[in-house]
Amino acid sequence: MLATVDRSTTLVDLPTVRRRRARAAAAPSPAAAPASPGTTADVLRIIADPRTPTYVTVFANGRRRYSYWRPIDPATGTGGCYAALPTAECDELQASGRITLGEPVVDPNRTTYRVRTAARVPQAPARPAVAPERRRVA
């Protein structure tokens, strides 16, 4: 045990154990919150950015996890790691055809796909353009 011999009246502040709040008492998780148009747009913006490679991992038990590489932010020094995307929003984007999955990379416990934005198909005009009539001059 470490004690101060010279200073018998000096109190030392020892670190205390911090108690964690129970999970039930914590705020609801963002995954439980309904998808808002803003979060879906943010997810699509991240997937569309070529600097952030995005992947979906499908595990053997059927669980899906969307993630992307977060580059280092020079201002804050954070990043340089994989970050998760909300699965519900990504599944909605895939169901609506806004994102597509690439070729699978198969491991014994999981399959990984590259996620990309779907190529936009040009929509047909609502009314076909009518060519002007040509009249023959005799």
C-alpha positions as a LaTeX table, in Angstrom:
\begin{tabular}{lrrr}
\hline
Residue & $x$ (\AA) & $y$ (\AA) & $z$ (\AA) \\
\hline
Met1 & 0.00 & 0.00 & 0.00 \\
Leu2 & 1.26 & 3.42 & $-0.93$ \\
Ala3 & 0.97 & 6.10 & 1.74 \\
Thr4 & 2.47 & 9.48 & 2.34 \\
Val5 & 4.80 & 9.36 & 5.28 \\
Asp6 & 5.74 & 13.03 & 5.48 \\
Arg7 & 2.30 & 14.48 & 5.14 \\
Ser8 & $-0.11$ & 12.73 & 7.42 \\
Thr9 & $-2.79$ & 15.38 & 7.01 \\
Thr10 & $-2.85$ & 15.36 & 3.18 \\
Leu11 & $-5.75$ & 13.51 & 1.66 \\
Val12 & $-5.33$ & 11.83 & $-1.67$ \\
Asp13 & $-8.18$ & 11.79 & $-4.16$ \\
Leu14 & $-8.56$ & 8.25 & $-5.37$ \\
Pro15 & $-10.54$ & 7.50 & $-8.49$ \\
Thr16 & $-14.01$ & 6.23 & $-7.76$ \\
Val17 & $-15.90$ & 3.56 & $-9.56$ \\
Arg18 & $-18.41$ & 5.02 & $-11.95$ \\
Arg19 & $-21.67$ & 3.22 & $-12.04$ \\
Arg20 & $-23.17$ & 2.57 & $-15.43$ \\
Arg21 & $-26.84$ & 3.15 & $-15.98$ \\
Ala22 & $-28.88$ & 0.11 & $-16.75$ \\
Arg23 & $-29.64$ & $-0.43$ & $-20.44$ \\
Ala24 & $-33.37$ & $-0.19$ & $-19.76$ \\
Ala25 & $-32.92$ & 3.23 & $-18.18$ \\
Ala26 & $-30.82$ & 4.51 & $-21.06$ \\
Ala27 & $-32.33$ & 6.50 & $-23.90$ \\
Pro28 & $-33.94$ & 4.48 & $-26.69$ \\
Ser29 & $-31.51$ & 3.39 & $-29.36$ \\
Pro30 & $-31.50$ & 5.22 & $-32.70$ \\
Ala31 & $-32.32$ & 1.94 & $-34.48$ \\
Ala32 & $-35.66$ & 1.84 & $-32.65$ \\
Ala33 & $-36.56$ & 5.34 & $-33.83$ \\
Pro34 & $-38.61$ & 5.55 & $-37.02$ \\
Ala35 & $-36.71$ & 6.42 & $-40.17$ \\
Ser36 & $-36.94$ & 10.06 & $-41.08$ \\
Pro37 & $-36.35$ & 11.41 & $-44.57$ \\
Gly38 & $-33.24$ & 13.20 & $-43.32$ \\
Thr39 & $-31.53$ & 10.02 & $-42.11$ \\
Thr40 & $-32.38$ & 8.15 & $-45.30$ \\
Ala41 & $-30.91$ & 10.99 & $-47.35$ \\
Asp42 & $-27.77$ & 10.95 & $-45.19$ \\
Val43 & $-27.38$ & 7.20 & $-45.67$ \\
Leu44 & $-27.79$ & 7.55 & $-49.44$ \\
Arg45 & $-25.27$ & 10.42 & $-49.47$ \\
Ile46 & $-22.70$ & 8.26 & $-47.63$ \\
Ile47 & $-23.23$ & 5.32 & $-49.98$ \\
Ala48 & $-22.98$ & 7.55 & $-53.07$ \\
Asp49 & $-19.67$ & 9.09 & $-51.93$ \\
Pro50 & $-16.82$ & 7.26 & $-53.74$ \\
Arg51 & $-14.41$ & 8.07 & $-50.86$ \\
Thr52 & $-16.43$ & 5.91 & $-48.44$ \\
Pro53 & $-16.54$ & 2.28 & $-49.58$ \\
Thr54 & $-19.75$ & 0.76 & $-48.22$ \\
Tyr55 & $-20.37$ & $-2.94$ & $-47.54$ \\
Val56 & $-23.13$ & $-5.18$ & $-46.23$ \\
Thr57 & $-22.20$ & $-8.30$ & $-44.30$ \\
Val58 & $-24.78$ & $-11.08$ & $-44.14$ \\
Phe59 & $-23.93$ & $-13.46$ & $-41.31$ \\
Ala60 & $-24.75$ & $-17.19$ & $-41.23$ \\
Asn61 & $-27.66$ & $-16.57$ & $-38.85$ \\
Gly62 & $-29.24$ & $-14.08$ & $-41.31$ \\
Arg63 & $-28.24$ & $-10.86$ & $-39.55$ \\
Arg64 & $-27.28$ & $-8.03$ & $-41.93$ \\
Arg65 & $-24.86$ & $-5.24$ & $-41.08$ \\
Tyr66 & $-24.18$ & $-2.26$ & $-43.31$ \\
Ser67 & $-20.90$ & $-0.43$ & $-42.74$ \\
Tyr68 & $-18.60$ & 2.03 & $-44.43$ \\
Trp69 & $-15.05$ & 3.25 & $-44.07$ \\
Arg70 & $-14.95$ & 6.60 & $-42.29$ \\
Pro71 & $-11.90$ & 8.56 & $-43.48$ \\
Ile72 & $-9.78$ & 10.53 & $-41.03$ \\
Asp73 & $-11.04$ & 14.06 & $-40.43$ \\
Pro74 & $-7.96$ & 16.30 & $-40.29$ \\
Ala75 & $-9.76$ & 18.92 & $-38.20$ \\
Thr76 & $-10.75$ & 16.60 & $-35.35$ \\
Gly77 & $-8.37$ & 13.69 & $-35.88$ \\
Thr78 & $-11.24$ & 11.21 & $-35.67$ \\
Gly79 & $-12.07$ & 8.53 & $-38.18$ \\
Gly80 & $-9.92$ & 5.94 & $-39.88$ \\
Cys81 & $-12.32$ & 3.17 & $-38.90$ \\
Tyr82 & $-15.42$ & 1.33 & $-40.01$ \\
Ala83 & $-18.75$ & 2.82 & $-38.94$ \\
Ala84 & $-22.17$ & 1.16 & $-39.03$ \\
Leu85 & $-25.17$ & 2.42 & $-40.98$ \\
Pro86 & $-28.79$ & 1.94 & $-39.85$ \\
Thr87 & $-29.91$ & $-1.42$ & $-41.20$ \\
Ala88 & $-33.60$ & $-0.48$ & $-41.55$ \\
Glu89 & $-32.88$ & 2.53 & $-43.78$ \\
Cys90 & $-30.42$ & 0.56 & $-45.92$ \\
Asp91 & $-32.91$ & $-2.30$ & $-46.35$ \\
Glu92 & $-35.57$ & 0.22 & $-47.42$ \\
Leu93 & $-33.18$ & 1.74 & $-49.97$ \\
Gln94 & $-32.40$ & $-1.71$ & $-51.35$ \\
Ala95 & $-36.07$ & $-2.69$ & $-51.52$ \\
Ser96 & $-36.89$ & 0.52 & $-53.40$ \\
Gly97 & $-34.04$ & $-0.09$ & $-55.87$ \\
Arg98 & $-31.95$ & 2.95 & $-54.86$ \\
Ile99 & $-28.91$ & 0.81 & $-53.92$ \\
Thr100 & $-27.54$ & $-2.43$ & $-55.37$ \\
Leu101 & $-25.25$ & $-5.17$ & $-54.10$ \\
Gly102 & $-22.07$ & $-6.19$ & $-55.89$ \\
Glu103 & $-20.37$ & $-9.56$ & $-56.23$ \\
Pro104 & $-20.33$ & $-11.65$ & $-53.03$ \\
Val105 & $-17.20$ & $-12.53$ & $-51.08$ \\
Val106 & $-18.05$ & $-15.73$ & $-49.20$ \\
Asp107 & $-16.48$ & $-16.80$ & $-45.90$ \\
Pro108 & $-17.64$ & $-19.79$ & $-43.82$ \\
Asn109 & $-19.55$ & $-17.54$ & $-41.38$ \\
Arg110 & $-20.54$ & $-14.58$ & $-43.53$ \\
Thr111 & $-20.97$ & $-13.17$ & $-47.01$ \\
Thr112 & $-19.90$ & $-9.62$ & $-47.81$ \\
Tyr113 & $-21.22$ & $-7.48$ & $-50.68$ \\
Arg114 & $-20.13$ & $-4.06$ & $-51.91$ \\
Val115 & $-23.03$ & $-1.59$ & $-51.78$ \\
Arg116 & $-23.41$ & 1.03 & $-54.52$ \\
Thr117 & $-26.07$ & 3.43 & $-55.63$ \\
Ala118 & $-28.23$ & 2.14 & $-58.45$ \\
Ala119 & $-27.73$ & 3.62 & $-61.90$ \\
Arg120 & $-30.51$ & 6.02 & $-62.68$ \\
Val121 & $-32.73$ & 5.01 & $-65.54$ \\
Pro122 & $-33.88$ & 7.98 & $-67.59$ \\
Gln123 & $-37.62$ & 8.30 & $-67.32$ \\
Ala124 & $-39.73$ & 8.45 & $-70.45$ \\
Pro125 & $-41.38$ & 11.83 & $-70.98$ \\
Ala126 & $-44.97$ & 12.04 & $-69.85$ \\
Arg127 & $-46.08$ & 12.92 & $-73.38$ \\
Pro128 & $-44.19$ & 11.70 & $-76.42$ \\
Ala129 & $-42.79$ & 14.51 & $-78.54$ \\
Val130 & $-44.65$ & 14.88 & $-81.82$ \\
Ala131 & $-42.58$ & 15.65 & $-84.87$ \\
Pro132 & $-43.88$ & 18.61 & $-86.89$ \\
Glu133 & $-45.68$ & 17.70 & $-90.08$ \\
Arg134 & $-43.82$ & 18.15 & $-93.31$ \\
Arg135 & $-45.78$ & 19.45 & $-96.19$ \\
Arg136 & $-44.92$ & 18.72 & $-99.73$ \\
Val137 & $-44.74$ & 21.63 & $-102.03$ \\
Ala138 & $-45.80$ & 20.85 & $-105.55$ \\
\hline
\end{tabular}
